[in-house]
């Protein structure tokens, strides 16, 4: 098959080419259309960049395949990464997981588990869930901020916490899951009711950091300002906290007694920790008997019920495709978790500039591959600035009075003798 897209980013992404098992993904022309009969149109979900591809597919009665990030898809935040550094992709040939109006390939995956036509393994899922929580894995896995002082105090005093998850304005997952501004209003009012029912409880509004800075718009911040201006609610709002810091989602969920969302993935991650999750639209994990569903708009199709283990197997194993960052070959989710764990372990070993004096050309050829994630800039000069960190091989004496690190061969070091210069 030939593949065509209206997105230059998709056309230039080698990971997508590998995912589609294609030689090339052709770019649709803006003025003239190439012959695309018997071809497949590809786009990024339901984004505006995919509109032309979706239109051409409908016009010519051709298949449209939608791409999206997987549910565990970045070592760092996407803004700190190249588009071709995703850990996983979703390739959906019939819909998209966040579209509650029609079944997606995720529903097909879950159905195959329910019908016992796929290799479902409860023990594997149990271990996978343990690893996800232990390693604190999320969709994005950048280094996170610590809890602010007020949240640490809530933790220390064991205050019951109810977490409301905000989302950025016009996020596609809100509209296509049957949500909108009214959904966040209903969620906020639900939270207020919970405060009235429990005088000890506090409400946390998880706000996107960019909303506070004014570069993006959300929903819950404005609702809080309205509540503070209301004489009837002013006293209650003293128990409502804005959380804009980029804290670890796993730790935040662990601290919460209940989690409420419109369509955020955080609701899915809260289920991993067996939290009570209330949904005000129809994200992919709602309507399956696992959540309290308070959406006002009915779901567009009959959604398959299932256990949490079946949902996790479908959403995290069968539905996405994982690409190992070191080889760019397809791999299993456990391989990606091993990769993430290795990187999390070296996160504390960070510097802006690393100076490596007095190492052989042979060592220069491979050292950067081992330490590239620890330093933004690696040089081999013998002069030092105050802010430099020095890398010393073995027990050599450092050349500077600066902070220094040491490096040596590991205990499992090569497939041949040292004299053969094998890494």
XYZ file of C-alpha atoms in Angstrom:
423
model
C 0.000 0.000 0.000
C 0.971 3.610 -0.577
C 0.445 6.055 2.285
C -0.441 9.736 1.993
C -0.731 12.428 4.655
C -1.472 16.150 4.869
C 1.026 16.520 7.741
C 4.664 17.303 6.943
C 5.590 16.140 10.465
C 4.199 12.673 9.761
C 5.794 12.558 6.310
C 9.232 13.353 7.800
C 8.973 11.068 10.841
C 11.053 7.862 10.389
C 9.212 6.198 13.296
C 5.900 6.513 11.454
C 7.428 5.004 8.305
C 8.639 2.048 10.387
C 5.278 1.752 12.138
C 3.431 1.582 8.807
C 6.057 -0.777 7.360
C 6.324 1.584 4.404
C 9.210 2.965 2.366
C 7.756 6.468 2.441
C 4.714 8.421 3.570
C 3.880 10.812 0.724
C 2.745 14.370 1.314
C -0.542 15.413 -0.293
C -0.062 18.358 -2.642
C -1.870 21.599 -1.914
C -2.505 22.527 -5.543
C -2.505 19.229 -7.421
C -3.432 15.773 -6.203
C -1.276 12.771 -7.159
C -2.939 9.506 -8.079
C -3.930 8.027 -4.752
C -6.378 5.280 -5.735
C -5.954 2.172 -3.550
C -3.874 4.227 -1.100
C -4.300 4.788 2.651
C -4.596 8.256 4.185
C -2.826 8.864 7.497
C -3.241 11.745 9.946
C -2.636 12.745 13.536
C -5.890 11.744 15.228
C -8.616 14.323 14.677
C -6.303 17.344 14.709
C -6.730 20.192 12.178
C -3.489 19.049 10.469
C -5.308 15.814 9.589
C -8.437 17.524 8.201
C -7.304 17.413 4.582
C -6.294 13.729 4.767
C -9.634 12.846 6.368
C -11.518 14.862 3.739
C -9.684 13.208 0.819
C -10.256 9.758 2.363
C -13.991 10.423 2.649
C -14.198 11.992 -0.813
C -12.453 9.076 -2.530
C -13.819 6.357 -0.216
C -10.326 5.413 0.968
C -9.239 4.192 4.431
C -8.109 6.774 6.979
C -5.743 5.570 9.725
C -5.377 7.800 12.781
C -2.106 8.153 14.717
C -1.759 9.249 18.338
C 0.647 9.070 21.262
C 0.437 5.860 23.237
C -0.553 6.054 26.907
C 3.151 5.789 27.880
C 4.897 7.739 25.186
C 7.695 10.085 26.302
C 10.826 9.875 28.444
C 10.671 13.661 28.849
C 8.020 16.235 28.007
C 7.314 16.453 24.235
C 8.510 20.073 24.216
C 11.933 18.807 25.356
C 12.067 16.059 22.738
C 12.088 15.453 18.989
C 8.847 14.170 17.401
C 10.669 10.981 16.425
C 11.566 10.125 20.048
C 8.170 8.750 21.063
C 8.196 5.519 23.017
C 4.849 4.361 21.639
C 2.226 5.077 19.013
C -1.411 4.254 18.564
C -2.469 3.406 15.018
C -6.263 3.151 14.892
C -7.883 1.984 11.654
C -11.521 2.493 12.607
C -11.744 5.419 15.048
C -9.771 6.792 17.997
C -9.877 5.926 21.691
C -11.043 9.415 22.733
C -13.997 9.411 20.303
C -17.007 8.199 22.315
C -19.349 8.338 19.318
C -17.991 5.216 17.610
C -15.976 2.074 18.472
C -12.196 2.182 18.105
C -9.546 -0.494 17.709
C -9.209 -0.367 21.507
C -12.736 -1.783 21.782
C -11.758 -4.531 19.352
C -8.720 -5.321 21.523
C -10.852 -5.566 24.684
C -13.427 -7.683 22.856
C -10.683 -10.101 21.789
C -9.703 -10.481 25.463
C -13.302 -11.053 26.532
C -13.742 -13.638 23.751
C -10.435 -15.291 24.716
C -8.968 -14.871 21.221
C -5.941 -12.926 22.527
C -3.241 -14.113 24.903
C -4.490 -12.513 28.139
C -2.263 -13.073 31.172
C -3.549 -11.884 34.577
C -0.141 -12.457 36.229
C 1.583 -10.299 33.634
C -0.896 -7.459 34.203
C -0.528 -7.716 37.981
C 3.254 -7.335 37.677
C 2.878 -4.586 35.077
C 0.602 -2.601 37.406
C 3.126 -2.966 40.240
C 5.937 -1.691 37.999
C 3.935 1.270 36.691
C 3.198 2.424 40.248
C 6.658 1.634 41.633
C 8.440 3.511 38.831
C 5.779 6.283 38.835
C 5.270 6.023 35.087
C 2.861 8.306 33.232
C 2.281 9.443 29.641
C 5.057 12.035 30.023
C 7.978 11.140 32.280
C 10.018 14.305 32.743
C 11.639 15.126 36.078
C 8.888 16.501 38.332
C 8.645 19.189 40.998
C 8.201 18.303 44.659
C 4.951 18.894 46.523
C 4.359 22.520 47.548
C 4.403 23.207 51.308
C 0.613 23.318 51.673
C 0.254 19.888 50.053
C 2.991 18.433 52.257
C 1.027 19.786 55.227
C -2.166 18.106 53.979
C -0.221 14.861 53.685
C 1.228 15.205 57.178
C -2.199 15.946 58.699
C -3.829 13.111 56.713
C -6.531 15.427 55.362
C -9.020 13.678 53.011
C -8.291 15.028 49.528
C -10.518 15.056 46.449
C -8.662 15.665 43.188
C -10.350 17.471 40.272
C -8.316 17.323 37.069
C -8.447 20.345 34.776
C -7.619 20.189 31.051
C -6.577 22.775 28.486
C -9.295 24.586 26.578
C -10.547 22.861 23.404
C -8.535 19.679 23.998
C -9.810 17.252 21.330
C -10.369 14.533 23.941
C -12.961 16.749 25.691
C -15.185 17.376 22.675
C -14.964 13.871 21.231
C -15.649 12.227 24.594
C -18.931 14.138 24.826
C -17.649 16.795 27.243
C -17.456 20.572 27.225
C -17.463 23.600 29.471
C -20.651 22.289 31.118
C -18.799 19.089 32.137
C -16.188 21.000 34.143
C -18.921 23.092 35.759
C -20.735 19.890 36.771
C -17.468 18.435 38.112
C -16.725 21.574 40.134
C -20.250 21.583 41.617
C -19.817 17.879 42.460
C -16.612 18.791 44.295
C -18.391 21.550 46.232
C -21.039 19.005 47.282
C -18.312 16.688 48.572
C -16.912 19.539 50.689
C -20.357 20.168 52.161
C -20.752 16.457 52.959
C -17.366 16.197 54.687
C -16.169 19.163 56.751
C -12.637 17.686 56.945
C -12.179 17.205 53.193
C -10.167 19.494 50.929
C -10.436 19.927 47.180
C -7.382 20.036 44.889
C -7.775 21.604 41.453
C -4.964 20.227 39.277
C -4.421 23.141 36.907
C -2.132 23.125 33.887
C 0.898 25.356 34.735
C 0.386 27.350 31.504
C -3.119 28.343 32.642
C -1.733 30.200 35.674
C 0.866 31.901 33.435
C -1.889 32.953 31.047
C -0.453 31.258 27.943
C -3.207 28.622 27.919
C -6.802 28.560 29.033
C -8.403 25.942 31.254
C -11.783 25.523 32.922
C -11.497 25.129 36.701
C -9.543 28.305 37.510
C -12.364 30.599 36.357
C -14.930 28.491 38.213
C -12.922 28.897 41.427
C -12.751 32.679 40.969
C -16.549 32.745 40.531
C -17.018 30.642 43.682
C -14.765 32.958 45.700
C -16.885 35.906 44.605
C -20.080 34.168 45.734
C -21.124 34.952 49.346
C -22.652 31.458 49.669
C -19.445 29.659 48.682
C -16.701 31.997 49.897
C -16.140 30.105 53.174
C -16.012 26.727 51.415
C -13.374 27.951 48.966
C -10.896 28.170 51.858
C -10.702 24.374 51.540
C -10.019 24.494 47.785
C -6.391 24.544 46.631
C -4.919 25.342 43.215
C -2.110 23.003 42.228
C -0.177 24.331 39.243
C 3.211 22.738 40.016
C 4.243 19.868 37.764
C 4.210 17.267 40.546
C 4.467 13.516 40.021
C 0.992 12.236 38.977
C 1.507 8.890 40.745
C 2.292 10.582 44.076
C -0.612 13.022 43.696
C -3.075 10.210 42.970
C -1.735 8.173 45.911
C -2.480 11.118 48.219
C -6.054 11.537 46.906
C -9.115 9.728 48.250
C -11.202 10.350 45.138
C -10.315 11.492 41.616
C -12.694 13.306 39.263
C -12.058 14.097 35.610
C -13.798 14.943 32.367
C -11.575 12.942 29.997
C -7.988 13.132 31.296
C -5.672 10.099 31.203
C -5.049 10.741 34.916
C -8.359 8.969 35.556
C -6.938 5.810 33.941
C -3.774 6.109 36.036
C -5.925 6.547 39.159
C -7.599 3.212 38.373
C -4.148 1.571 38.464
C -4.059 2.559 42.144
C -7.630 1.340 42.720
C -8.909 4.855 43.441
C -12.553 5.879 43.119
C -12.790 7.659 39.762
C -15.736 9.810 38.677
C -16.031 10.846 35.015
C -18.025 13.755 33.591
C -17.619 12.679 29.951
C -16.775 9.348 28.294
C -12.989 8.801 28.248
C -11.947 5.368 26.970
C -11.901 3.851 30.470
C -15.408 5.100 31.419
C -18.632 3.219 30.761
C -16.951 -0.133 31.409
C -18.124 -0.700 34.982
C -14.912 0.659 36.534
C -15.895 4.300 37.130
C -18.775 6.388 38.412
C -20.139 7.955 35.229
C -21.928 11.306 35.514
C -21.748 12.498 31.893
C -24.884 14.301 30.740
C -24.553 13.317 27.084
C -25.145 9.586 26.362
C -22.324 7.527 24.903
C -22.594 6.946 21.150
C -22.317 3.146 21.144
C -22.560 0.153 23.443
C -19.188 0.017 25.165
C -17.721 -3.346 26.166
C -17.542 -3.928 29.928
C -14.483 -5.519 31.499
C -12.176 -5.813 34.469
C -9.350 -3.353 35.100
C -6.836 -6.039 34.119
C -8.597 -6.569 30.790
C -8.687 -2.827 30.131
C -4.988 -2.477 30.977
C -4.089 -5.421 28.740
C -6.045 -3.889 25.870
C -4.898 -0.279 26.342
C -1.261 -0.870 27.305
C -0.316 -4.075 25.483
C -2.558 -4.803 22.475
C -3.576 -1.308 21.309
C -0.244 0.617 21.132
C 2.986 -0.197 19.344
C 6.187 0.382 21.330
C 9.472 1.316 19.653
C 12.636 0.820 21.656
C 14.577 4.122 21.655
C 17.978 2.418 21.314
C 17.097 0.208 18.321
C 13.881 1.774 16.965
C 12.550 -1.776 16.643
C 9.133 -2.839 17.913
C 9.252 -4.096 21.489
C 7.035 -4.913 24.467
C 5.896 -2.493 27.168
C 8.223 -4.207 29.676
C 11.223 -3.256 27.492
C 10.111 0.381 27.599
C 9.683 0.229 31.386
C 13.225 -1.164 31.715
C 14.477 1.715 29.558
C 12.587 4.275 31.657
C 13.878 2.766 34.901
C 17.478 3.022 33.698
C 16.988 6.692 32.847
C 15.190 7.487 36.088
C 18.189 6.085 37.993
C 20.601 8.573 36.403
C 18.270 11.598 36.640
C 20.129 12.953 39.688
C 23.401 12.879 37.753
C 22.921 16.112 35.800
C 25.064 19.055 34.746
C 24.977 21.709 32.040
C 28.558 21.287 30.832
C 30.724 18.223 31.249
C 34.479 18.475 30.564
C 36.377 15.221 29.865
C 40.153 15.813 29.724
C 42.848 13.174 29.179
C 40.871 10.322 27.607
C 41.873 8.378 24.520
C 40.200 8.799 21.143
C 38.830 5.279 21.621
C 37.019 6.291 24.817
C 35.806 9.502 23.216
C 34.044 7.381 20.605
C 31.690 5.753 23.100
C 31.561 7.847 26.303
C 28.863 10.241 24.934
C 26.453 7.356 24.348
C 26.588 6.462 28.048
C 26.377 9.966 29.491
C 24.423 12.009 26.915
C 21.363 12.071 29.178
C 23.388 13.506 32.061
C 24.783 16.561 30.314
C 23.556 19.047 27.742
C 27.110 19.815 26.550
C 30.154 17.491 26.463
C 33.661 18.775 25.632
C 37.216 17.378 25.806
C 39.215 20.523 26.606
C 41.677 20.846 29.533
C 40.539 24.299 30.651
C 37.709 24.719 33.152
C 35.046 27.270 33.964
C 33.529 27.581 37.425
C 30.236 25.964 36.377
C 31.877 22.963 34.624
C 31.739 19.406 35.932
C 34.786 17.228 35.237
C 34.579 13.566 34.225
C 37.565 11.505 35.416
C 38.331 8.015 34.147
C 38.985 5.519 36.920
C 41.143 6.767 39.802
C 43.022 9.477 37.877
C 43.426 12.729 39.778
C 40.988 15.497 38.771
C 42.646 18.420 36.950
C 40.374 21.021 38.527
C 38.883 21.955 41.891
C 35.422 21.714 40.370
C 32.776 19.093 41.072
C 33.780 15.843 39.369
C 32.369 12.419 38.474
C 34.237 9.161 37.942
C 33.622 6.565 35.228
C 34.871 2.999 34.826
C 34.143 -0.213 32.968
C 31.084 -2.043 34.267
C 31.254 -5.571 35.703
C 29.719 -7.021 32.531
C 31.774 -5.107 30.086
C 32.241 -6.603 26.608
C 32.008 -9.618 24.294
C 35.796 -9.872 23.889
C 39.155 -9.040 25.406
C 40.042 -5.510 26.470
C 42.938 -5.437 24.034
C 40.419 -5.854 21.207
C 38.881 -2.466 22.178
C 35.385 -3.844 22.544
C 32.892 -1.643 24.387
